[in-house]
Amino acid sequence: GAGVSQSPSNKVTEKGKDVELRCDPISGHTALYWYRQSLGQGLEFLIYFQGNSAPDKSGLPSDRFSAERTGGSVSTLTIQRTQQEDSAVYLCASSPYGTGYGYTFGSGTRLTVV
Amino acid sequence: DQQVKQNSPSLSVQEGRISILNCDYTNSMFDYFLWYKKYPAEGPTFLISISSIKDKNEDGRFTVFLNKSAKHLSLHIVPSQPGDSAVYFCAASEGTSYGKLTFGQGTILTVHP
C-alpha cells in the first residue's frame, strides 16, 4: 500500500488479557519502529527493526511486551497480561534508511485496557 | 528523564501572525532535530528538520532555528493559517542511534481565523 497500515485502529481489552497489534510498513522500507503515546505524553520509543539485524528492544517497558517482524515486512507487537497503564496509542513507523528522517507513521492503534 | 522538552502545552495565534514553538533538549549527543505535525486520529507527519551543523533551515512558511549552546530549537510558522492547527512534536536523534527518535510532549497550536 501507499502508507503504513496499522490494525486494529481501536482495541478495548480487559485487564489481564493479551493483545496483538499489527503493522504493515511501506513496501521496501527496511527500518520499522514502534512508539507509544500515553495521554499527555510525547511519543515513547519501544522497539526498532532494521533488515535482518537483531532488533533494538531497549524501549520495551517490561517483559510483557514483545515484537516480531516476519520476512522483513509485517510486524506484530504483543502485550501479555495487559495492565491499565498500557492504555495508549501505539504508533508504527517505517523508513527506507534507518535514519531520523524519512519516517512515515501509521495512524496508530488506540488501546484501552479496562 | 525527559531529554526533549516542550514546555508550552498549547499556543493560540491569530491567522496571519507568527507562531513560535519552542523545544529544549539536554543530551549533547543529539545531532539531528526534527519537527512533526499531528492531526487527531492520524499519525505524525514530518515537517522540517535541521542538522547540528546548521543553525537555520527554511522550507516555505516554516523555519527551524537551532541554538546549540543553549540546547534550544524553535519552529517559526509565518504566516500562520487555520490549517496549521495541530499538535507539533519536536524530536531529536543521535547519529549512531539508527534513527531512533526522542520526542517532546507536544504543543497544541490553535490558529484562529
mmCIF file of C-alpha atoms in Angstrom:
data_model
loop_
_atom_site.group_PDB
_atom_site.id
_atom_site.type_symbol
_atom_site.label_atom_id
_atom_site.label_comp_id
_atom_site.label_asym_id
_atom_site.label_seq_id
_atom_site.Cartn_x
_atom_site.Cartn_y
_atom_site.Cartn_z
ATOM 1 C CA GLY A 1 0.000 0.000 0.000
ATOM 2 C CA ALA A 2 0.899 3.639 -0.183
ATOM 3 C CA GLY A 3 1.246 4.191 3.527
ATOM 4 C CA VAL A 4 1.884 2.440 6.816
ATOM 5 C CA SER A 5 -1.173 0.449 7.820
ATOM 6 C CA GLN A 6 -1.986 -0.443 11.420
ATOM 7 C CA SER A 7 -4.720 -2.679 12.734
ATOM 8 C CA PRO A 8 -6.924 -2.592 14.620
ATOM 9 C CA SER A 9 -7.448 1.161 14.827
ATOM 10 C CA ASN A 10 -9.089 0.773 18.229
ATOM 11 C CA LYS A 11 -8.883 -2.012 20.762
ATOM 12 C CA VAL A 12 -10.612 -2.308 24.109
ATOM 13 C CA THR A 13 -9.459 -5.190 26.255
ATOM 14 C CA GLU A 14 -9.911 -6.402 29.785
ATOM 15 C CA LYS A 15 -7.064 -6.191 32.229
ATOM 16 C CA GLY A 16 -5.020 -9.376 32.176
ATOM 17 C CA LYS A 17 -5.787 -10.303 28.558
ATOM 18 C CA ASP A 18 -3.178 -10.490 25.805
ATOM 19 C CA VAL A 19 -3.375 -8.242 22.729
ATOM 20 C CA GLU A 20 -1.679 -8.206 19.355
ATOM 21 C CA LEU A 21 -1.186 -5.071 17.319
ATOM 22 C CA ARG A 22 -0.249 -5.265 13.661
ATOM 23 C CA CYS A 23 1.805 -3.008 11.413
ATOM 24 C CA ASP A 24 2.189 -3.230 7.634
ATOM 25 C CA PRO A 25 5.071 -0.943 6.640
ATOM 26 C CA ILE A 26 5.611 0.691 3.292
ATOM 27 C CA SER A 27 6.904 -1.865 0.820
ATOM 28 C CA GLY A 28 10.672 -1.746 0.565
ATOM 29 C CA HIS A 29 11.207 0.124 3.829
ATOM 30 C CA THR A 30 13.882 -1.749 5.727
ATOM 31 C CA ALA A 31 13.507 0.050 9.048
ATOM 32 C CA LEU A 32 10.440 -0.316 11.268
ATOM 33 C CA TYR A 33 9.790 1.369 14.602
ATOM 34 C CA TRP A 34 7.164 1.087 17.318
ATOM 35 C CA TYR A 35 6.335 4.038 19.556
ATOM 36 C CA ARG A 36 3.557 4.681 22.013
ATOM 37 C CA GLN A 37 1.900 7.864 23.151
ATOM 38 C CA SER A 38 0.291 7.855 26.553
ATOM 39 C CA LEU A 39 -2.190 10.573 27.495
ATOM 40 C CA GLY A 40 -0.434 13.933 27.727
ATOM 41 C CA GLN A 41 2.939 12.453 26.913
ATOM 42 C CA GLY A 42 5.251 12.544 23.946
ATOM 43 C CA LEU A 43 5.977 9.575 21.762
ATOM 44 C CA GLU A 44 7.988 6.948 23.613
ATOM 45 C CA PHE A 45 10.305 4.654 21.648
ATOM 46 C CA LEU A 46 9.602 0.945 22.095
ATOM 47 C CA ILE A 47 11.499 -1.143 19.543
ATOM 48 C CA TYR A 48 13.347 -0.869 16.219
ATOM 49 C CA PHE A 49 13.868 -3.399 13.415
ATOM 50 C CA GLN A 50 16.398 -2.930 10.628
ATOM 51 C CA GLY A 51 16.630 -5.550 7.921
ATOM 52 C CA ASN A 52 17.948 -8.843 9.269
ATOM 53 C CA SER A 53 19.780 -7.268 12.187
ATOM 54 C CA ALA A 54 18.877 -8.022 15.783
ATOM 55 C CA PRO A 55 16.151 -5.593 16.897
ATOM 56 C CA ASP A 56 16.816 -2.772 19.343
ATOM 57 C CA LYS A 57 14.429 -3.631 22.195
ATOM 58 C CA SER A 58 15.789 -1.061 24.595
ATOM 59 C CA GLY A 59 12.486 0.849 24.850
ATOM 60 C CA LEU A 60 10.216 -2.036 25.778
ATOM 61 C CA PRO A 61 8.850 -1.142 29.242
ATOM 62 C CA SER A 62 8.589 -4.683 30.603
ATOM 63 C CA ASP A 63 8.912 -8.331 29.618
ATOM 64 C CA ARG A 64 5.164 -8.381 28.973
ATOM 65 C CA PHE A 65 5.938 -6.549 25.739
ATOM 66 C CA SER A 66 7.401 -8.304 22.713
ATOM 67 C CA ALA A 67 7.508 -7.710 18.986
ATOM 68 C CA GLU A 68 8.485 -9.577 15.897
ATOM 69 C CA ARG A 69 8.875 -8.762 12.261
ATOM 70 C CA THR A 70 8.280 -11.579 9.822
ATOM 71 C CA GLY A 71 10.006 -11.697 6.461
ATOM 72 C CA GLY A 72 11.330 -8.184 6.912
ATOM 73 C CA SER A 73 7.844 -6.793 6.415
ATOM 74 C CA VAL A 74 4.815 -7.100 8.707
ATOM 75 C CA SER A 75 5.389 -6.545 12.414
ATOM 76 C CA THR A 76 3.311 -7.596 15.408
ATOM 77 C CA LEU A 77 3.550 -6.008 18.851
ATOM 78 C CA THR A 78 2.248 -8.299 21.582
ATOM 79 C CA ILE A 79 1.340 -7.185 25.082
ATOM 80 C CA GLN A 80 0.712 -10.006 27.546
ATOM 81 C CA ARG A 81 -1.389 -9.699 30.687
ATOM 82 C CA THR A 82 -2.370 -6.134 29.878
ATOM 83 C CA GLN A 83 -2.473 -3.535 32.634
ATOM 84 C CA GLN A 84 -4.354 -0.230 32.748
ATOM 85 C CA GLU A 85 -1.101 1.703 32.359
ATOM 86 C CA ASP A 86 -0.677 0.047 28.953
ATOM 87 C CA SER A 87 -3.539 2.184 27.657
ATOM 88 C CA ALA A 88 -2.058 4.406 24.956
ATOM 89 C CA VAL A 89 -1.895 4.989 21.225
ATOM 90 C CA TYR A 90 0.629 2.619 19.687
ATOM 91 C CA LEU A 91 2.250 4.025 16.571
ATOM 92 C CA CYS A 92 4.281 2.210 13.967
ATOM 93 C CA ALA A 93 6.619 3.941 11.538
ATOM 94 C CA SER A 94 8.775 2.751 8.670
ATOM 95 C CA SER A 95 11.728 4.302 6.921
ATOM 96 C CA PRO A 96 13.795 3.365 3.895
ATOM 97 C CA TYR A 97 17.047 4.423 5.510
ATOM 98 C CA GLY A 98 17.112 3.702 9.217
ATOM 99 C CA THR A 99 17.831 7.342 9.903
ATOM 100 C CA GLY A 100 15.920 10.024 11.729
ATOM 101 C CA TYR A 101 14.354 11.432 8.592
ATOM 102 C CA GLY A 102 12.097 9.704 6.136
ATOM 103 C CA TYR A 103 9.813 8.250 8.806
ATOM 104 C CA THR A 104 6.250 7.544 7.737
ATOM 105 C CA PHE A 105 3.906 6.870 10.617
ATOM 106 C CA GLY A 106 0.730 4.851 10.582
ATOM 107 C CA SER A 107 -2.453 6.215 12.166
ATOM 108 C CA GLY A 108 -1.915 4.152 15.277
ATOM 109 C CA THR A 109 -3.867 1.695 17.400
ATOM 110 C CA ARG A 110 -5.676 3.185 20.366
ATOM 111 C CA LEU A 111 -5.512 0.592 23.131
ATOM 112 C CA THR A 112 -7.789 0.902 26.135
ATOM 113 C CA VAL A 113 -7.402 -1.533 29.000
ATOM 114 C CA VAL A 114 -10.451 -1.659 31.270
ATOM 115 C CA ASP B 1 14.463 11.686 32.402
ATOM 116 C CA GLN B 2 12.877 13.925 29.763
ATOM 117 C CA GLN B 3 15.697 14.595 27.291
ATOM 118 C CA VAL B 4 13.485 16.642 24.962
ATOM 119 C CA LYS B 5 11.063 19.115 26.471
ATOM 120 C CA GLN B 6 8.331 21.270 25.053
ATOM 121 C CA ASN B 7 7.345 23.428 27.977
ATOM 122 C CA SER B 8 4.306 25.044 26.385
ATOM 123 C CA PRO B 9 1.409 22.578 26.201
ATOM 124 C CA SER B 10 -0.575 24.932 23.990
ATOM 125 C CA LEU B 11 -0.291 28.067 21.865
ATOM 126 C CA SER B 12 -3.048 30.213 20.394
ATOM 127 C CA VAL B 13 -2.320 32.547 17.466
ATOM 128 C CA GLN B 14 -4.326 34.761 15.125
ATOM 129 C CA GLU B 15 -4.356 33.871 11.444
ATOM 130 C CA GLY B 16 -1.628 35.702 9.545
ATOM 131 C CA ARG B 17 0.583 36.186 12.600
ATOM 132 C CA ILE B 18 3.735 34.300 13.516
ATOM 133 C CA SER B 19 3.621 31.074 15.530
ATOM 134 C CA ILE B 20 6.745 30.228 17.529
ATOM 135 C CA LEU B 21 7.025 26.776 19.054
ATOM 136 C CA ASN B 22 9.916 26.052 21.381
ATOM 137 C CA CYS B 23 11.861 22.950 22.332
ATOM 138 C CA ASP B 24 14.736 22.334 24.734
ATOM 139 C CA TYR B 25 16.998 19.310 24.976
ATOM 140 C CA THR B 26 19.537 18.056 27.459
ATOM 141 C CA ASN B 27 21.503 15.390 25.574
ATOM 142 C CA SER B 28 24.548 16.993 23.927
ATOM 143 C CA MET B 29 24.932 13.906 21.714
ATOM 144 C CA PHE B 30 21.818 14.788 19.728
ATOM 145 C CA ASP B 31 22.898 15.891 16.268
ATOM 146 C CA TYR B 32 19.705 15.876 14.258
ATOM 147 C CA PHE B 33 16.415 17.543 15.086
ATOM 148 C CA LEU B 34 13.002 17.249 13.533
ATOM 149 C CA TRP B 35 9.517 18.687 13.847
ATOM 150 C CA TYR B 36 6.434 16.572 13.290
ATOM 151 C CA LYS B 37 2.843 17.699 12.978
ATOM 152 C CA LYS B 38 -0.077 15.567 14.120
ATOM 153 C CA TYR B 39 -3.781 15.885 13.426
ATOM 154 C CA PRO B 40 -6.314 13.979 15.563
ATOM 155 C CA ALA B 41 -6.655 10.276 14.698
ATOM 156 C CA GLU B 42 -3.710 10.458 12.327
ATOM 157 C CA GLY B 43 -0.053 9.555 12.682
ATOM 158 C CA PRO B 44 2.538 12.321 12.939
ATOM 159 C CA THR B 45 3.843 13.670 9.649
ATOM 160 C CA PHE B 46 7.336 15.026 9.086
ATOM 161 C CA LEU B 47 7.501 18.789 8.758
ATOM 162 C CA ILE B 48 11.071 20.050 8.767
ATOM 163 C CA SER B 49 14.472 19.061 10.141
ATOM 164 C CA ILE B 50 17.855 20.524 10.918
ATOM 165 C CA SER B 51 21.314 19.080 11.343
ATOM 166 C CA SER B 52 23.515 20.252 14.200
ATOM 167 C CA ILE B 53 25.985 21.720 11.719
ATOM 168 C CA LYS B 54 23.399 24.349 10.791
ATOM 169 C CA ASP B 55 21.612 26.997 12.811
ATOM 170 C CA LYS B 56 18.689 27.595 10.472
ATOM 171 C CA ASN B 57 16.651 25.695 7.927
ATOM 172 C CA GLU B 58 13.776 27.132 5.957
ATOM 173 C CA ASP B 59 11.011 25.492 3.961
ATOM 174 C CA GLY B 60 8.278 27.796 2.744
ATOM 175 C CA ARG B 61 6.358 29.185 5.709
ATOM 176 C CA PHE B 62 8.321 27.015 8.151
ATOM 177 C CA THR B 63 11.725 27.857 9.606
ATOM 178 C CA VAL B 64 13.579 25.929 12.280
ATOM 179 C CA PHE B 65 16.289 27.625 14.335
ATOM 180 C CA LEU B 66 18.885 25.742 16.368
ATOM 181 C CA ASN B 67 20.918 27.247 19.204
ATOM 182 C CA LYS B 68 23.366 24.515 20.206
ATOM 183 C CA SER B 69 24.948 26.434 23.059
ATOM 184 C CA ALA B 70 21.537 26.887 24.667
ATOM 185 C CA LYS B 71 20.354 23.421 23.600
ATOM 186 C CA HIS B 72 17.257 25.062 22.209
ATOM 187 C CA LEU B 73 15.378 24.925 18.959
ATOM 188 C CA SER B 74 12.319 26.689 17.710
ATOM 189 C CA LEU B 75 9.866 26.373 14.856
ATOM 190 C CA HIS B 76 8.523 29.547 13.263
ATOM 191 C CA ILE B 77 5.419 29.482 11.104
ATOM 192 C CA VAL B 78 4.804 32.653 9.100
ATOM 193 C CA PRO B 79 2.084 33.449 8.250
ATOM 194 C CA SER B 80 0.024 31.101 10.384
ATOM 195 C CA GLN B 81 -3.075 29.569 8.802
ATOM 196 C CA PRO B 82 -6.071 27.824 10.407
ATOM 197 C CA GLY B 83 -4.975 24.568 8.716
ATOM 198 C CA ASP B 84 -1.802 24.710 10.793
ATOM 199 C CA SER B 85 -3.848 23.927 13.897
ATOM 200 C CA ALA B 86 -2.442 20.616 15.136
ATOM 201 C CA VAL B 87 -0.111 19.122 17.725
ATOM 202 C CA TYR B 88 3.556 19.816 16.991
ATOM 203 C CA PHE B 89 6.240 17.468 18.268
ATOM 204 C CA CYS B 90 9.911 18.225 18.488
ATOM 205 C CA ALA B 91 12.212 15.185 18.116
ATOM 206 C CA ALA B 92 15.937 14.530 18.264
ATOM 207 C CA SER B 93 18.308 11.742 17.319
ATOM 208 C CA GLU B 94 21.939 10.774 17.748
ATOM 209 C CA GLY B 95 23.975 9.862 14.702
ATOM 210 C CA THR B 96 24.550 6.329 15.924
ATOM 211 C CA SER B 97 21.028 5.601 17.096
ATOM 212 C CA TYR B 98 19.765 4.147 13.807
ATOM 213 C CA GLY B 99 17.066 6.757 13.549
ATOM 214 C CA LYS B 100 15.565 6.189 16.963
ATOM 215 C CA LEU B 101 13.906 9.451 17.883
ATOM 216 C CA THR B 102 13.365 11.039 21.281
ATOM 217 C CA PHE B 103 10.204 13.141 21.257
ATOM 218 C CA GLY B 104 8.963 16.045 23.310
ATOM 219 C CA GLN B 105 5.489 16.077 24.813
ATOM 220 C CA GLY B 106 3.994 18.157 22.042
ATOM 221 C CA THR B 107 2.455 21.622 21.757
ATOM 222 C CA ILE B 108 -1.137 22.112 20.646
ATOM 223 C CA LEU B 109 -1.243 25.006 18.184
ATOM 224 C CA THR B 110 -4.562 26.695 17.513
ATOM 225 C CA VAL B 111 -4.728 29.288 14.752
ATOM 226 C CA HIS B 112 -7.854 31.425 14.927
ATOM 227 C CA PRO B 113 -9.386 32.856 11.723
#
